[in-house]
Amino acid sequence: MILVFGGTTEGRMAVTELEEAGQPFYYSTRGEGQTLKLVNGQRLTGAMEPNEMAAFCSEHDIRLLVDAAHPFAEELHRNVLHVAHRVGIPVVRFDRIFPPHSSDIVYCKHYDDAIEQLEAHHIDRLLALTGVQTIRKLHGYWSKHECWCRILDRESSKALARKYDFPENHLVYYEEDDTPMLLEQLRPQAILTKESGLSGGFSEKIEAARKAGVRVFVVERPAYPPPTHFSQDVHIEIVDGPHGLRRTVERLLPEFYPLKSGLTTGTCATAAAIAATRRLLTNEMPRQVTVVLPNGESISVPVDYTDGHAFCKKEAGDDPDVTNGLEIWAEVSITREENTDIVILGGKGVGRFTLPGFDFPPGEPAINKSPRQMITANIKALLKEPARVEVTISVPQGEEIAQRTFNPRLGIEGGISIIGVSGIVKPFSEEAFIESIHKCMEVAKAAFADTCCTDMERVVLNSGAKSERYVKALYPTLPRQAFVEYGNYIGETLKMARELGFSRVTLGVMLGKAVKLAEGQLDTHSKKGTMNKDFICQMLDEASCQADLTDMTLARELWQRIEKGKIEAFCRVVIRHCLEHCQPLVPQAQLTLLLIDDDGTIHSL
């Protein structure tokens, strides 16, 4: 059993990731302010003292503690480590992602240091964004200077401010994204804020201050683990994102997830490139390297070395992938230049595009956009000075293995593709995947359970992260749980929407899946069915469009092949055909179907 301490964005992310396992766990928050619906997890509220926490762990067979609390919750961090030491269980610290320090910011070790720094810089008008709990700590400043303090608009916060005798006319109340407005109204010389990380809105506050020409003072986050006499005896692992959390739980508590996750070929290529670069720059040959994934989080990846190369073994987890176990090699050369330039090349066993319609033109190595961006960003972070870096990715057995993939059919010749959008492979098992969708749908339904307005109840179904990102902008007020990924299982997911009684359903689909769905393929996986050019021609005729499909390999090429003035007519035909097959599956619901093109433009009836 797992016990999570949250009440933060990280707590919410941890819960979302753990829910996918379908196993029971506990989620503890100090107060009831965080709205969260759980299916497998059980909510606990109220502060836990160490003795109470230890007793709970013993009584409920807790075998792993996840500390996803705020970076400044020092007392809770110490209590968690104290209890982990007493009970003898490991701790996973789910930390935030913090931007690097900047030279135009004054960093302060603590609040006394902040007061000294403010005095030294002759700051007489300050906007403190550090919250009501820090009013007492800043008394030495605001008792002598003009200072506004932003607090939550609730009675407990106001009462605390009164207790500390802070002037009521200098209190301002928090509203979302209100920093630019406050800076314009109050015109302070500086702001004081905590180093609260990306999820704490840190970057937005800094950018607003920079635009207003206001100095920034930051109280640095406390060190983790906090200094205690027992922390060295506790097994602690630190992650900063949901993928890292899942992989750590899989290792520390193997029975929790029925299926294990893996790494994409893009992540393996990036890890190998990092290892090869470090070897060249510093002569280091670490057996683990840190890879920053597209979502900004960091994970540790095992690597190894051979003559002139570093390599990473493809790890598929429980996903049935023919590339599992392949060695992804990287060879790196570096020459000093005035400007940094990262060049990514394909070596033996990496396929090449021979047809249009991909992220890169024919002749380019089949290394997709996201892996190239990952490799580039991670290598740039290692460079101390400008340079031209050439990274050659190779897969010694890639040409042979590629014959067992769809690459030859897609016009990718000579090897495998280096792919992966998130960097992590979630295990694919049809039964398990459909079950996980059902869990997500149940969570989505639960998110609306307490609302008094059923008209607001809407589930938004998308094939993946890309389409979800585009569609989310249309429904900014919906809770996060209302957005569910169906992968390829459109029919199964719509049946779940009917079973759960959703009154409104939005289905976002991109063209590759849409042309299959329009023909009635409710499971759009390439193993179940392929694109039917004859049916596409039929839809083109219905829309009075013309397009040469002779050498077309991917449906998304249609966006370029159809005349711009005819695209809307074609989209309406595709959507009508899709609705013919989808609406009967959710007869009780108002079904909205959105067709999304490659640049995020959304087409609908």
XYZ file of C-alpha atoms in Angstrom:
605
model
C 0.000 0.000 0.000
C 1.140 3.560 -0.757
C 0.520 6.710 1.292
C 0.833 10.024 -0.589
C 1.138 13.428 1.096
C -0.090 16.145 -1.248
C -2.489 19.034 -1.486
C -0.341 20.388 -4.330
C -0.173 20.168 -8.114
C 2.397 17.411 -7.639
C 0.000 15.571 -5.343
C -2.655 15.723 -8.035
C -0.193 14.411 -10.631
C 0.878 11.600 -8.301
C -2.723 10.554 -7.728
C -3.477 10.596 -11.461
C -0.476 8.360 -12.160
C -1.215 5.937 -9.323
C -4.884 5.639 -10.331
C -3.749 3.940 -13.563
C -2.582 0.915 -11.570
C -6.117 0.095 -10.437
C -4.755 -0.586 -6.935
C -5.854 0.976 -3.613
C -3.735 3.711 -2.033
C -4.153 6.653 0.378
C -3.932 10.382 -0.373
C -3.436 12.699 2.607
C -3.911 16.490 2.614
C -3.846 18.941 5.509
C -7.123 20.617 4.508
C -10.074 19.956 2.234
C -9.387 22.776 -0.226
C -8.108 20.579 -3.065
C -11.007 19.219 -5.104
C -10.171 15.712 -6.218
C -12.216 12.653 -7.136
C -10.620 9.273 -6.548
C -11.621 5.854 -7.845
C -8.932 3.615 -6.348
C -7.430 6.025 -3.830
C -8.887 6.901 -0.431
C -8.760 10.531 0.732
C -7.464 11.455 4.190
C -7.697 15.014 5.572
C -6.130 16.670 8.577
C -2.524 17.085 9.684
C -0.811 13.894 10.875
C 1.616 14.051 13.772
C 4.572 11.627 13.562
C 3.124 9.122 16.055
C -0.231 9.123 14.288
C 1.497 8.760 10.917
C 3.628 5.844 12.127
C 0.594 4.074 13.613
C -1.335 4.535 10.361
C 1.548 3.058 8.347
C 1.716 -0.002 10.601
C -2.050 -0.572 10.714
C -2.554 -0.230 6.947
C 0.579 -2.065 5.742
C 2.037 1.073 4.118
C 5.153 0.036 2.229
C 5.986 3.281 0.434
C 5.604 6.973 1.314
C 5.301 9.574 -1.457
C 6.056 13.115 -0.275
C 4.441 15.424 -2.826
C 4.021 18.334 -0.404
C 5.026 21.962 -1.043
C 8.810 22.607 -1.209
C 8.542 24.887 1.856
C 6.621 22.331 3.972
C 9.782 21.605 5.982
C 8.067 20.207 9.061
C 6.096 17.669 7.022
C 9.232 16.651 5.090
C 11.008 15.966 8.415
C 8.022 14.081 9.819
C 7.785 11.842 6.749
C 11.481 10.963 6.981
C 11.199 10.400 10.724
C 8.321 7.969 10.246
C 10.024 6.227 7.307
C 13.019 5.673 9.590
C 10.859 4.309 12.417
C 8.768 2.019 10.238
C 11.577 1.036 7.845
C 10.052 1.951 4.484
C 11.375 4.022 1.541
C 10.338 7.571 0.587
C 9.786 8.980 -2.883
C 10.031 12.766 -2.924
C 7.880 14.122 -5.781
C 9.610 17.471 -6.189
C 8.874 20.391 -8.477
C 10.753 21.439 -11.593
C 12.755 24.566 -10.817
C 14.120 26.949 -13.467
C 17.867 27.696 -13.233
C 18.996 30.706 -11.239
C 19.151 33.993 -13.138
C 21.679 36.797 -12.690
C 19.008 39.528 -12.532
C 17.355 37.990 -9.442
C 18.507 38.498 -5.842
C 18.383 35.111 -4.084
C 17.986 35.015 -0.298
C 18.827 32.075 1.985
C 15.940 32.796 4.375
C 13.628 35.623 5.445
C 16.168 37.373 7.685
C 18.553 37.373 4.735
C 15.734 38.736 2.555
C 15.251 41.684 4.929
C 19.004 42.399 4.856
C 19.068 42.234 1.052
C 16.039 44.520 0.712
C 17.668 47.067 3.035
C 21.003 46.819 1.207
C 19.265 47.528 -2.126
C 17.320 50.459 -0.608
C 13.896 48.957 -1.345
C 11.211 51.134 0.317
C 8.104 49.844 -1.526
C 7.663 46.066 -1.614
C 4.988 43.668 -2.823
C 5.367 40.425 -0.851
C 3.951 37.386 -2.666
C 5.112 34.951 0.000
C 1.750 34.434 1.749
C 0.209 35.157 5.127
C 2.420 32.684 7.021
C 5.470 34.864 6.255
C 4.063 38.154 7.618
C 5.586 37.471 11.033
C 8.962 36.598 9.489
C 9.008 39.870 7.538
C 8.014 42.088 10.499
C 11.476 43.650 10.584
C 10.863 44.997 7.094
C 7.188 45.998 6.896
C 7.282 47.723 10.278
C 9.712 50.261 8.758
C 8.809 50.389 5.059
C 5.761 50.468 2.810
C 4.834 46.870 2.081
C 1.833 45.120 0.599
C 1.239 41.451 1.303
C -0.828 39.229 -0.952
C -2.847 36.598 0.907
C -5.739 34.244 0.198
C -9.181 35.828 0.476
C -10.390 33.691 3.373
C -11.166 34.487 6.994
C -8.395 32.307 8.476
C -5.758 34.216 6.497
C -7.241 37.599 7.417
C -7.350 36.615 11.080
C -3.695 35.623 11.012
C -2.756 38.950 9.408
C -4.671 40.781 12.157
C -2.921 38.681 14.809
C 0.426 39.930 13.507
C -0.875 43.564 13.384
C -0.232 43.860 9.660
C -2.012 46.986 8.314
C -5.282 45.866 6.751
C -5.157 48.546 4.039
C -1.928 46.960 2.759
C -3.418 43.497 2.304
C -4.206 42.407 -1.254
C -6.122 39.256 -2.033
C -4.995 36.548 -4.413
C -6.650 36.193 -7.808
C -5.371 33.941 -10.542
C -2.764 35.601 -12.792
C -3.100 38.877 -10.872
C 0.618 39.792 -10.601
C 0.729 42.145 -13.643
C -2.383 43.976 -12.399
C -0.965 44.398 -8.883
C 2.341 45.699 -10.228
C 0.531 48.305 -12.294
C -1.724 49.375 -9.416
C 0.805 49.443 -6.571
C 4.011 50.290 -8.485
C 6.406 48.686 -5.972
C 10.160 48.907 -6.347
C 10.457 45.152 -5.905
C 8.592 41.915 -5.324
C 9.540 39.186 -2.857
C 8.482 35.661 -3.735
C 9.357 32.073 -2.875
C 11.303 29.767 -5.167
C 8.133 27.771 -5.701
C 8.966 26.065 -9.016
C 7.216 26.004 -12.358
C 3.972 24.568 -10.983
C 3.888 27.330 -8.354
C 3.691 30.056 -11.005
C 7.259 31.188 -10.294
C 8.199 31.955 -13.903
C 5.008 33.951 -14.517
C 5.709 36.195 -11.495
C 9.295 36.787 -12.594
C 8.300 37.606 -16.169
C 5.608 40.047 -14.996
C 8.136 41.837 -12.775
C 10.684 42.044 -15.568
C 8.152 43.576 -17.930
C 7.214 46.151 -15.270
C 10.844 47.000 -14.557
C 10.530 45.769 -10.941
C 13.400 44.140 -9.013
C 12.920 40.524 -7.926
C 13.977 39.050 -4.577
C 13.523 35.299 -4.084
C 13.643 33.208 -0.916
C 15.408 30.017 -1.964
C 13.664 26.697 -1.420
C 14.852 24.672 1.577
C 17.281 21.858 0.952
C 15.876 18.367 0.533
C 16.242 16.135 2.396
C 16.074 18.491 5.373
C 18.992 18.134 7.795
C 18.024 15.414 10.284
C 20.081 12.830 12.124
C 18.089 9.962 10.595
C 17.671 11.022 6.930
C 20.857 9.211 5.918
C 19.328 5.933 7.122
C 16.189 6.295 4.961
C 16.052 5.093 1.368
C 15.070 8.295 -0.505
C 14.452 8.694 -4.221
C 13.665 12.059 -5.810
C 11.504 12.461 -8.910
C 10.064 15.569 -10.542
C 7.293 14.222 -12.710
C 4.685 11.471 -13.122
C 6.799 9.255 -15.392
C 9.644 9.207 -12.898
C 7.172 8.451 -10.111
C 5.720 5.495 -11.970
C 9.110 4.006 -12.841
C 10.298 4.405 -9.249
C 7.141 2.769 -7.861
C 7.556 -0.071 -10.366
C 11.036 -0.693 -8.969
C 10.353 -0.228 -5.242
C 6.894 -1.834 -5.184
C 6.832 -4.162 -8.239
C 3.401 -5.616 -7.522
C 1.612 -2.232 -7.569
C 1.445 -1.832 -11.368
C 0.258 -4.988 -13.155
C 2.176 -3.920 -16.297
C 5.538 -2.159 -16.370
C 6.360 0.945 -18.416
C 9.308 1.286 -20.786
C 11.382 3.830 -22.685
C 10.889 5.054 -26.238
C 13.662 4.696 -28.793
C 13.880 8.507 -28.645
C 14.688 8.455 -24.926
C 17.247 5.669 -25.439
C 18.914 7.629 -28.254
C 19.000 10.731 -26.057
C 20.531 8.825 -23.138
C 23.213 7.369 -25.421
C 23.935 10.832 -26.858
C 24.269 12.324 -23.349
C 26.658 9.539 -22.295
C 28.791 9.907 -25.442
C 28.968 13.689 -24.987
C 29.953 13.463 -21.328
C 32.614 10.904 -22.206
C 34.063 13.259 -24.823
C 33.886 16.427 -22.693
C 34.987 15.098 -19.300
C 36.224 11.511 -19.798
C 33.388 10.412 -17.490
C 31.650 7.102 -18.230
C 28.633 7.059 -15.891
C 26.411 3.984 -15.907
C 23.293 6.124 -15.386
C 22.551 9.462 -17.046
C 19.787 11.971 -16.412
C 17.480 12.588 -19.378
C 15.112 15.553 -19.462
C 11.854 14.405 -21.094
C 9.633 16.592 -23.328
C 7.403 17.486 -20.350
C 10.425 18.909 -18.508
C 10.827 16.173 -15.917
C 14.059 14.221 -15.449
C 14.519 10.461 -15.302
C 17.581 8.284 -14.802
C 18.443 5.926 -17.678
C 21.088 3.145 -17.695
C 23.793 3.345 -20.398
C 26.932 1.472 -21.403
C 29.917 1.980 -23.676
C 31.835 0.358 -26.524
C 34.709 1.582 -28.703
C 33.835 5.109 -29.790
C 30.155 4.754 -28.866
C 27.830 4.963 -25.922
C 24.645 2.911 -26.058
C 21.359 2.368 -24.286
C 19.309 -0.822 -24.471
C 15.717 -0.309 -25.580
C 13.443 -1.122 -22.685
C 9.849 -1.844 -23.687
C 8.545 -2.833 -20.267
C 5.457 -5.011 -20.738
C 4.684 -3.444 -24.122
C 5.003 -6.110 -26.873
C 7.588 -4.273 -28.984
C 9.941 -5.908 -31.507
C 12.587 -3.289 -30.686
C 12.847 -4.445 -27.051
C 16.475 -5.099 -26.099
C 17.974 -3.373 -29.153
C 21.114 -1.342 -28.533
C 20.691 2.297 -29.559
C 24.179 3.711 -30.198
C 25.389 7.293 -30.259
C 28.674 8.660 -31.568
C 29.481 12.327 -30.942
C 32.005 14.774 -32.391
C 32.505 18.343 -31.123
C 34.226 21.314 -32.772
C 34.409 24.766 -31.189
C 32.363 27.384 -33.036
C 31.028 30.895 -32.424
C 27.450 29.614 -32.280
C 26.059 26.353 -30.966
C 24.738 23.989 -33.615
C 23.497 20.469 -32.849
C 23.384 18.249 -35.945
C 21.622 14.883 -35.671
C 22.576 12.190 -38.179
C 21.364 8.668 -38.824
C 23.834 5.811 -38.963
C 23.549 2.085 -39.624
C 20.179 0.604 -38.736
C 18.296 3.918 -38.611
C 15.803 4.153 -41.465
C 15.421 7.016 -43.925
C 12.263 8.699 -45.149
C 11.711 8.039 -48.853
C 8.243 9.596 -49.205
C 6.729 12.964 -48.214
C 4.268 13.354 -45.360
C 6.589 13.007 -42.365
C 8.133 15.604 -40.050
C 11.187 15.764 -42.310
C 11.647 15.493 -46.108
C 12.698 12.380 -48.051
C 16.339 11.509 -47.536
C 16.394 12.548 -43.869
C 17.013 9.911 -41.174
C 13.822 8.568 -39.606
C 14.401 10.349 -36.312
C 11.177 12.113 -35.468
C 10.750 15.689 -34.284
C 10.333 15.021 -30.566
C 13.473 12.825 -30.206
C 15.497 15.399 -32.155
C 14.290 18.124 -29.800
C 15.113 15.934 -26.778
C 18.628 15.198 -28.013
C 19.257 18.857 -28.880
C 18.008 20.235 -25.539
C 19.888 17.677 -23.446
C 23.180 18.133 -25.317
C 22.973 21.939 -25.160
C 22.632 21.710 -21.385
C 26.015 19.929 -21.220
C 27.971 22.517 -23.227
C 29.959 25.160 -21.379
C 30.760 27.169 -24.535
C 29.457 27.400 -28.139
C 30.245 24.416 -30.358
C 29.098 22.392 -33.341
C 28.056 18.965 -32.140
C 27.375 16.096 -34.521
C 25.379 13.226 -33.010
C 25.142 10.034 -35.067
C 22.477 7.585 -33.898
C 22.882 3.940 -34.960
C 21.047 0.696 -34.270
C 23.286 -2.277 -35.210
C 20.338 -4.684 -35.681
C 17.916 -2.024 -36.876
C 17.753 -2.985 -40.557
C 16.832 -6.575 -39.754
C 14.255 -5.679 -37.087
C 12.657 -3.019 -39.307
C 11.336 -5.747 -41.614
C 9.029 -6.806 -38.763
C 7.556 -3.297 -38.434
C 5.332 -1.103 -40.618
C 8.337 0.936 -41.786
C 8.655 -0.681 -45.247
C 4.947 -0.071 -45.887
C 5.359 3.585 -44.886
C 8.337 4.140 -47.141
C 10.946 4.166 -44.372
C 13.886 2.138 -45.622
C 17.097 0.840 -44.131
C 16.184 0.525 -40.485
C 13.906 1.382 -37.588
C 12.491 4.776 -36.660
C 13.609 6.723 -33.599
C 10.276 7.839 -32.163
C 8.379 8.813 -29.029
C 6.401 11.893 -28.035
C 6.414 11.595 -24.228
C 9.663 9.645 -23.917
C 7.935 6.887 -21.945
C 6.116 3.809 -23.233
C 2.973 2.964 -21.294
C 2.452 -0.818 -21.488
C 0.106 -1.935 -24.207
C -2.229 -4.802 -23.511
C -5.647 -4.554 -25.116
C -7.509 -5.731 -22.029
C -5.392 -3.663 -19.619
C -5.496 -0.583 -21.848
C -9.281 -0.697 -22.195
C -9.575 -1.224 -18.453
C -7.387 1.839 -17.833
C -9.611 3.887 -20.168
C -12.620 2.728 -18.176
C -10.949 3.859 -14.969
C -10.298 7.284 -16.511
C -13.914 7.502 -17.653
C -15.088 6.665 -14.134
C -12.846 9.393 -12.750
C -14.246 11.815 -15.331
C -17.791 10.910 -14.291
C -16.918 11.311 -10.634
C -15.547 14.792 -11.311
C -19.099 15.946 -12.054
C -20.827 13.974 -9.308
C -21.157 16.913 -6.923
C -22.168 19.543 -9.468
C -25.754 20.751 -9.378
C -25.714 21.564 -13.090
C -25.760 18.425 -15.230
C -25.573 20.585 -18.369
C -21.896 21.100 -17.554
C -21.223 17.356 -17.624
C -19.036 16.674 -20.650
C -16.324 14.124 -21.336
C -13.762 15.065 -23.978
C -12.176 12.096 -25.750
C -8.856 12.420 -27.573
C -6.390 10.051 -29.192
C -3.385 11.407 -27.309
C -1.542 14.349 -25.780
C -1.247 16.319 -29.028
C -4.946 16.371 -29.895
C -5.860 16.910 -26.228
C -3.668 20.012 -26.104
C -5.531 21.550 -29.038
C -9.022 20.658 -27.817
C -8.466 21.767 -24.213
C -8.507 25.392 -25.357
C -12.177 24.980 -26.332
C -13.174 23.847 -22.835
C -11.082 25.908 -20.389
C -13.503 25.461 -17.478
C -13.688 21.673 -17.557
C -11.746 19.777 -14.868
C -8.625 17.944 -15.977
C -10.290 14.593 -15.335
C -12.872 15.343 -18.063
C -10.214 14.790 -20.750
C -9.701 11.098 -21.517
C -7.370 9.469 -24.059
C -8.841 6.635 -26.096
C -5.678 5.649 -27.988
C -7.210 3.631 -30.823
C -10.290 2.334 -28.991
C -12.895 4.825 -30.148
C -15.782 2.376 -30.174
C -15.000 0.901 -26.761
C -14.618 4.362 -25.219
C -17.910 5.618 -26.631
C -19.650 2.538 -25.257
C -18.215 3.426 -21.840
C -19.620 6.954 -22.215
C -23.061 5.415 -22.821
C -22.685 3.005 -19.897
C -21.714 5.833 -17.541
C -24.532 8.052 -18.796
C -22.607 11.075 -20.058
C -24.993 13.648 -21.484
C -22.379 15.434 -23.571
C -19.460 13.833 -25.386
C -16.791 15.521 -27.481
C -14.622 13.326 -29.688
C -11.397 14.854 -30.973
C -9.802 12.977 -33.850
C -6.946 13.650 -36.247
C -7.184 12.830 -39.933
C -5.273 9.522 -39.887
C -7.805 7.990 -37.513
C -10.744 9.947 -38.927
C -10.558 8.408 -42.410
C -10.646 4.929 -40.818
C -13.447 5.874 -38.442
C -15.474 7.362 -41.296
C -15.476 3.922 -42.927
C -16.630 2.291 -39.688
C -13.320 1.148 -38.191
C -14.033 1.762 -34.506
C -10.602 0.398 -33.527
C -8.104 2.438 -35.540
C -4.944 0.472 -34.675
C -2.888 -0.318 -37.782
C -3.029 -4.013 -36.890
C -6.825 -3.961 -37.200
C -7.164 -1.972 -40.419
C -5.393 0.306 -42.854
C -6.251 3.478 -44.717
C -8.646 2.766 -47.620
C -7.791 5.049 -50.554
C -10.903 4.003 -52.463
C -13.139 5.149 -49.612
C -11.190 8.402 -49.325
C -11.780 8.964 -53.044
C -15.493 8.396 -52.446
C -15.496 11.072 -49.738
C -13.567 13.435 -52.008
C -16.248 12.973 -54.668
C -18.999 13.668 -52.121
C -17.229 16.919 -51.227
C -16.675 17.800 -54.923
C -12.916 17.725 -54.288
C -10.067 16.383 -56.349
C -6.705 15.083 -55.147
C -4.107 12.715 -56.574
C -3.699 9.855 -54.089
C -1.446 7.658 -56.244
C 1.699 7.914 -54.087
C 0.022 8.931 -50.813
C 1.190 6.901 -47.789
C -0.257 8.915 -44.896
C -3.735 10.420 -44.578
C -2.364 13.720 -43.268
C -0.902 14.380 -46.722
C -4.477 15.220 -47.725
C -4.146 18.597 -45.993
C -1.637 19.594 -48.686
C -3.212 17.739 -51.619
C -6.722 19.201 -51.343
C -7.293 22.730 -52.610
C -7.481 25.154 -49.686
C -10.947 26.307 -50.659
C -12.256 22.729 -50.629
C -10.844 21.587 -47.274
C -13.893 22.626 -45.223
C -16.261 20.730 -47.539
C -14.113 17.609 -47.272
C -13.941 17.917 -43.470
C -17.738 18.130 -43.234
C -18.080 14.925 -45.271
C -15.534 13.084 -43.100
C -17.230 14.265 -39.893
C -20.712 13.233 -41.112
C -19.460 9.729 -41.940
C -17.748 9.474 -38.527
C -20.937 10.549 -36.743
C -22.947 7.896 -38.623
C -20.872 5.240 -36.857
C -20.318 7.002 -33.514
C -23.699 8.533 -32.614
C -25.498 5.144 -32.342
C -22.968 4.141 -29.674
C -24.002 7.075 -27.436
C -27.698 7.580 -28.278
C -28.377 9.445 -25.022
C -25.614 12.022 -25.557
C -25.110 15.179 -27.534
C -22.056 14.103 -29.554
C -19.663 16.728 -30.909
C -16.976 15.520 -33.305
C -13.904 17.683 -33.874
C -11.508 17.023 -36.748
C -8.052 18.414 -35.938
C -5.406 19.223 -38.530
C -1.628 19.131 -38.015
C -1.309 22.762 -36.929
C -4.144 22.542 -34.414
C -6.949 24.022 -36.507
C -10.240 22.426 -35.450
C -12.981 21.634 -37.959
C -16.547 20.802 -36.959
C -20.072 20.772 -38.381
